[in-house]
PDB file of C-alpha atoms and ligand atoms in Angstrom:
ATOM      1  CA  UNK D   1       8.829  16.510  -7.803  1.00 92.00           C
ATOM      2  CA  UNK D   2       5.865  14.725  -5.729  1.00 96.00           C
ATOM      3  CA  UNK D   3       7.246  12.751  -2.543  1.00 97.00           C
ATOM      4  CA  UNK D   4       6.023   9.155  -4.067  1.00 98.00           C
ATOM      5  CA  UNK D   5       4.638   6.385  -1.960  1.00 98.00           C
ATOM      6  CA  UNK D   6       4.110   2.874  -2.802  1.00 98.00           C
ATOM      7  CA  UNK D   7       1.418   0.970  -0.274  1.00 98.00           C
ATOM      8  CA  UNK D   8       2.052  -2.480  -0.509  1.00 98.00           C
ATOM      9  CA  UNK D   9      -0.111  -5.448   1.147  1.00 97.00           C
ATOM     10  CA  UNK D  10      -0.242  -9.190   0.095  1.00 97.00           C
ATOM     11  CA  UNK D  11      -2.447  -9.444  -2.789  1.00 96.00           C
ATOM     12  CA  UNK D  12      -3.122  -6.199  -3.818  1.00 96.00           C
ATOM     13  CA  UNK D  13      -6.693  -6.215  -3.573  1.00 94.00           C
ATOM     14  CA  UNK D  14      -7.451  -5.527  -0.051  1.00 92.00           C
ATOM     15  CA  UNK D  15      -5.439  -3.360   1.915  1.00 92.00           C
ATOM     16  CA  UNK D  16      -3.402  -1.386  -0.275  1.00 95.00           C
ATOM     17  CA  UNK D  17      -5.686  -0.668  -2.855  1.00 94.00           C
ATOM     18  CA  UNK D  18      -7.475   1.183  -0.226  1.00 91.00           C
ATOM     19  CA  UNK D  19      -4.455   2.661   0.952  1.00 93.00           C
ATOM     20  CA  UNK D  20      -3.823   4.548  -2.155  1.00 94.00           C
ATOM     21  CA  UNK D  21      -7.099   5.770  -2.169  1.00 92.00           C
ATOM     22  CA  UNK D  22      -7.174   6.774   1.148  1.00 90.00           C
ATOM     23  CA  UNK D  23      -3.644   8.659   0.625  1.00 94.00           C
ATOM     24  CA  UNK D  24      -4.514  10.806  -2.391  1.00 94.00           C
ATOM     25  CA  UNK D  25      -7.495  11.366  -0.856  1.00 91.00           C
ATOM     26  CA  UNK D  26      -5.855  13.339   2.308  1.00 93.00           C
ATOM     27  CA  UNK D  27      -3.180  14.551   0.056  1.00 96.00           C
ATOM     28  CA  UNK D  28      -5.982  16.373  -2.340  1.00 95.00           C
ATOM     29  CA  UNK D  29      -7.453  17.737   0.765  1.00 95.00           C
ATOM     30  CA  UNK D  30      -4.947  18.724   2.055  1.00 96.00           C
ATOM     31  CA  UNK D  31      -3.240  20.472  -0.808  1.00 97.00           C
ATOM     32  CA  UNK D  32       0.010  18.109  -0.543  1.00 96.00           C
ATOM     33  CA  UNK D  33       2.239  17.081  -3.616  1.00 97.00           C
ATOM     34  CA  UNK D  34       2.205  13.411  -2.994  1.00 97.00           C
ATOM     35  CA  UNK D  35       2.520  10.638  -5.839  1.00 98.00           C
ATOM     36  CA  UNK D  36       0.333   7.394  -4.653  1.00 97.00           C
ATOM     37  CA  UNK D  37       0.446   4.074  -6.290  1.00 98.00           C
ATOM     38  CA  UNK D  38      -0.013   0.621  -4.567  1.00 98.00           C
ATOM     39  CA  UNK D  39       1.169  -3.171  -5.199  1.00 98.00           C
ATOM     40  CA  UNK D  40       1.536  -6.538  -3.680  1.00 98.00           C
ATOM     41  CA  UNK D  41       4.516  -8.606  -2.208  1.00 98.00           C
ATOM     42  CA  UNK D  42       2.983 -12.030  -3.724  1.00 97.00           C
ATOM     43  CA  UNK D  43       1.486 -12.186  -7.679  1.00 96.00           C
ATOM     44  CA  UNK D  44      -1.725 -13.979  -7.223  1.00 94.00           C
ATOM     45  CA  UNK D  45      -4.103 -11.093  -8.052  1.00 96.00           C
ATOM     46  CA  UNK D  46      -1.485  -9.025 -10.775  1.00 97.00           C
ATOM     47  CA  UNK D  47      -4.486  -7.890 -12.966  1.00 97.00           C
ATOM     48  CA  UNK D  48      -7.732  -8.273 -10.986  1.00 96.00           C
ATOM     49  CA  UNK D  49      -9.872  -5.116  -9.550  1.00 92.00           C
ATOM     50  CA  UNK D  50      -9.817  -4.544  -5.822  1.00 91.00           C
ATOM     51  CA  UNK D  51     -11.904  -6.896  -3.691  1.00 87.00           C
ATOM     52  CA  UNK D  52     -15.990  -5.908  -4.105  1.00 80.00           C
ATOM     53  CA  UNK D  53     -16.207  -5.352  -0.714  1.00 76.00           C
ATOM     54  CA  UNK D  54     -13.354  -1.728  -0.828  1.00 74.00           C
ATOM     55  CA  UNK D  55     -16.729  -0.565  -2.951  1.00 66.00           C
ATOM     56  CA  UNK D  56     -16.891   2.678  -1.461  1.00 66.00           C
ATOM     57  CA  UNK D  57     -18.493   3.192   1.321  1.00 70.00           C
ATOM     58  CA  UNK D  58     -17.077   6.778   2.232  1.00 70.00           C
ATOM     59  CA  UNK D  59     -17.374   7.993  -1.621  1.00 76.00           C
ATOM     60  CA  UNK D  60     -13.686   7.414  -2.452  1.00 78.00           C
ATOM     61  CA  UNK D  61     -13.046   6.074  -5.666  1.00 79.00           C
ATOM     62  CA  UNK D  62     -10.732   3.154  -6.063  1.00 84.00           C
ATOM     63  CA  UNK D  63     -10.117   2.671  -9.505  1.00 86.00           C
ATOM     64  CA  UNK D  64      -6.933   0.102  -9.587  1.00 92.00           C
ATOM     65  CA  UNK D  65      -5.346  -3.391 -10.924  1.00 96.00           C
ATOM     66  CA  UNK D  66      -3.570  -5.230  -8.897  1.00 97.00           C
ATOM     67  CA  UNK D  67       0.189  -5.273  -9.342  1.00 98.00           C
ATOM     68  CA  UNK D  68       3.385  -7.069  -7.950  1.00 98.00           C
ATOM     69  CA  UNK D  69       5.958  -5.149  -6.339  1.00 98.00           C
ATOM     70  CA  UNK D  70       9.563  -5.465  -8.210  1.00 98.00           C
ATOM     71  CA  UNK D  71      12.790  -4.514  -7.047  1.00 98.00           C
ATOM     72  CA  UNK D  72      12.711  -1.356  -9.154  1.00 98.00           C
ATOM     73  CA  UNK D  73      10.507   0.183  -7.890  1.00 98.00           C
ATOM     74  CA  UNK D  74      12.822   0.227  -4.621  1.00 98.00           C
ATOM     75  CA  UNK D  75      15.231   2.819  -7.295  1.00 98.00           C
ATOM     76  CA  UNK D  76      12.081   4.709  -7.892  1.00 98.00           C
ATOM     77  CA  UNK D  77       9.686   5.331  -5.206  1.00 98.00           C
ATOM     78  CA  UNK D  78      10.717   7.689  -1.991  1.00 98.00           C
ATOM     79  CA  UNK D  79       8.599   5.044   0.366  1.00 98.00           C
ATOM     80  CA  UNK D  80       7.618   1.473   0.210  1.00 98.00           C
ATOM     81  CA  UNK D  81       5.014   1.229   3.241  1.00 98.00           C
ATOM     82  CA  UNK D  82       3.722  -2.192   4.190  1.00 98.00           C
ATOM     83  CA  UNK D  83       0.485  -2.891   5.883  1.00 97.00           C
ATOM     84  CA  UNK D  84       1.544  -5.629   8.489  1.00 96.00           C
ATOM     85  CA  UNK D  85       5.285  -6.851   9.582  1.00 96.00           C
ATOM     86  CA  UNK D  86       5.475 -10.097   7.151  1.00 96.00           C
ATOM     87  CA  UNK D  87       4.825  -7.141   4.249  1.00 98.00           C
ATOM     88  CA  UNK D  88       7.992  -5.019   5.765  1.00 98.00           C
ATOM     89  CA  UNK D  89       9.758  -8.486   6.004  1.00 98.00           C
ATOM     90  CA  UNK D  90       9.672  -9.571   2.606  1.00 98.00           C
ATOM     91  CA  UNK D  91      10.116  -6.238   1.224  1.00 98.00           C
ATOM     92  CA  UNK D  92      13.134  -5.627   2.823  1.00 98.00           C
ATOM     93  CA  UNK D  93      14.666  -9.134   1.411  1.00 98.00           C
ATOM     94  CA  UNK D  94      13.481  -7.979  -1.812  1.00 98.00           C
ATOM     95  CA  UNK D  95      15.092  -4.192  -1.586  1.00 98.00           C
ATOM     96  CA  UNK D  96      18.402  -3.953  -3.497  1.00 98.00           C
ATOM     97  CA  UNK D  97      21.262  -2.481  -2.073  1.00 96.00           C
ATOM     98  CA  UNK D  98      21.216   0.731  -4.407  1.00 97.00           C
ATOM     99  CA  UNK D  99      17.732   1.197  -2.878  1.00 98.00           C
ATOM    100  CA  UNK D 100      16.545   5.228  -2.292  1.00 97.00           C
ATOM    101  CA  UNK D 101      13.233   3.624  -0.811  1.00 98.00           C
ATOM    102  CA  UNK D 102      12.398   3.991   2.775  1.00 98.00           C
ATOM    103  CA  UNK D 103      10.422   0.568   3.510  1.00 98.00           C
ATOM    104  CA  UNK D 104       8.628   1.271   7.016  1.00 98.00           C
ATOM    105  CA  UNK D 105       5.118   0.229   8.329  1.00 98.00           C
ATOM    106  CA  UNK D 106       2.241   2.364   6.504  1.00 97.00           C
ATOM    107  CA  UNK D 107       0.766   2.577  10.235  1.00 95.00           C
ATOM    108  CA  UNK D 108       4.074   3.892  11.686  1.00 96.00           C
ATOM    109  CA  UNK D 109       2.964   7.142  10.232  1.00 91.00           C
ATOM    110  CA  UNK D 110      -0.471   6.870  12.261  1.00 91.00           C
ATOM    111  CA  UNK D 111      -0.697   4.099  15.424  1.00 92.00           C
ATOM    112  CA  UNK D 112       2.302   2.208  14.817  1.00 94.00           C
ATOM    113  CA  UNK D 113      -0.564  -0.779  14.098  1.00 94.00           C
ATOM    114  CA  UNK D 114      -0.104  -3.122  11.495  1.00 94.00           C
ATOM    115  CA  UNK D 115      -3.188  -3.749   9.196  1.00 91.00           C
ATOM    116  CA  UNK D 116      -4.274  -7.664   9.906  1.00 88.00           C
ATOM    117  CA  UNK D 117      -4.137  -9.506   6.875  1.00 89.00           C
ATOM    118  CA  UNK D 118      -8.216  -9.700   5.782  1.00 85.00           C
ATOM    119  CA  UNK D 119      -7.958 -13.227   4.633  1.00 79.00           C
ATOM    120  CA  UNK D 120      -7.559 -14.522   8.493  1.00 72.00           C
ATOM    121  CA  UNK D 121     -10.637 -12.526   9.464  1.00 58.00           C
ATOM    122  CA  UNK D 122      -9.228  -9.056  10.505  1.00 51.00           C
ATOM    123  CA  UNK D 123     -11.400  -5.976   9.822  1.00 51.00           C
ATOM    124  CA  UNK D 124     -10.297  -4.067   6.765  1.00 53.00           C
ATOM    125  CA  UNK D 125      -9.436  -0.469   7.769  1.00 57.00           C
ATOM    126  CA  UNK D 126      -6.675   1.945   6.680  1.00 58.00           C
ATOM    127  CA  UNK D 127      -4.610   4.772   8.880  1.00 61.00           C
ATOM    128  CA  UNK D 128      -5.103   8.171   7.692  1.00 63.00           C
ATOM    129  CA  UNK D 129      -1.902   9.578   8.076  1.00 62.00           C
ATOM    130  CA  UNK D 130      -0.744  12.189  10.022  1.00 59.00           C
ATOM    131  CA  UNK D 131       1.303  14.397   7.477  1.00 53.00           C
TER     132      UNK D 131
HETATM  133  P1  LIG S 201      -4.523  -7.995   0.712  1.00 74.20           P
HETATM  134  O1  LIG S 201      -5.444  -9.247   1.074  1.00 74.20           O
HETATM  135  O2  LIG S 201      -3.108  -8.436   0.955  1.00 74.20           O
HETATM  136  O3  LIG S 201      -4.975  -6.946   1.667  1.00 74.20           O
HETATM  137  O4  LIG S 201      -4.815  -7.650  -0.749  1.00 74.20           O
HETATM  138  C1  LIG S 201      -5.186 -10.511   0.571  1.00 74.20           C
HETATM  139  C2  LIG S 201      -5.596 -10.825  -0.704  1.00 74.20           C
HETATM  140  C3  LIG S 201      -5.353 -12.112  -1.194  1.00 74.20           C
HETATM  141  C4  LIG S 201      -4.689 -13.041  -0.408  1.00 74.20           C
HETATM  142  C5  LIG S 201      -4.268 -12.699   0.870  1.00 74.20           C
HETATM  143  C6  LIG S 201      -4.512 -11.427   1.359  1.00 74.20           C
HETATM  144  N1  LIG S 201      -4.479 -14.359  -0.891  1.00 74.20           N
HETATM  145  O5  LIG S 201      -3.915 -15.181  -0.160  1.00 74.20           O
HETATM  146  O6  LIG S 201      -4.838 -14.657  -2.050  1.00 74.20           O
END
């Protein structure tokens, strides 16, 4: 079975999205038997494409629609990594007891940085992970 990671951000459409593309990216080159998916804390977005501007830049495809993150996927997925501290905040109010999740940081497995939410201006960027 493929360790699976869920890469949540706000909306879905910015950070995560990129996330997941980034992370089966470096787990195909890398040879690594990783499961990737991404979602959102809030439900604005469920549906739409990423945001025009993830159109790739380093020729990785992000083919996705945006999603909300539910509390089963807390039974399902090995990690639920959130780009900044208000993701790891709600998603820890949202995890139910009988979680198997790990909810940590997605840049606690790179710079320990969290990934500034793009709508207040920060520059959109994603850790490669140090596997
Ligand atoms: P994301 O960016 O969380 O990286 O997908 C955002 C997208 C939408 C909103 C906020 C952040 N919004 O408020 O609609």
């Amino acid at each position: 079975m493929p360790t699976s990671v869920l890469i949540v951000c706000l909306g879905n459409i910015c950070r995560s999205p990129m996330g997941e593309a980034v992370l089966k990216e470096v787990a195909k080159q890398r040879g690594l038997d990783v499961s990737v998916q991404s979602a959102g804390t809030a439900g604005y977005h469920v549906g739409e494409e990423p945001d025009e501007r993830l159109l790739p830049k380093h020729n990785i495809p992000i083919n996705h629609e945006a999603q909300q993150v539910g509390r089963e996927d807390f039974r399902t997925f090995d990690y639920i990594l959130g780009s900044d501290a208000n993701n790891v905040r709600d998603l820890e109010r949202l995890k139910p007891k009988d979680a198997k999740a790990t909810v940590a940081l997605w840049g606690s497995f790179d710079d320990g940085r969290p990934i500034a939410d793009p709508y207040y201006g920060g520059i959109v960027s994603s850790p490669v992970p140090k596997l």
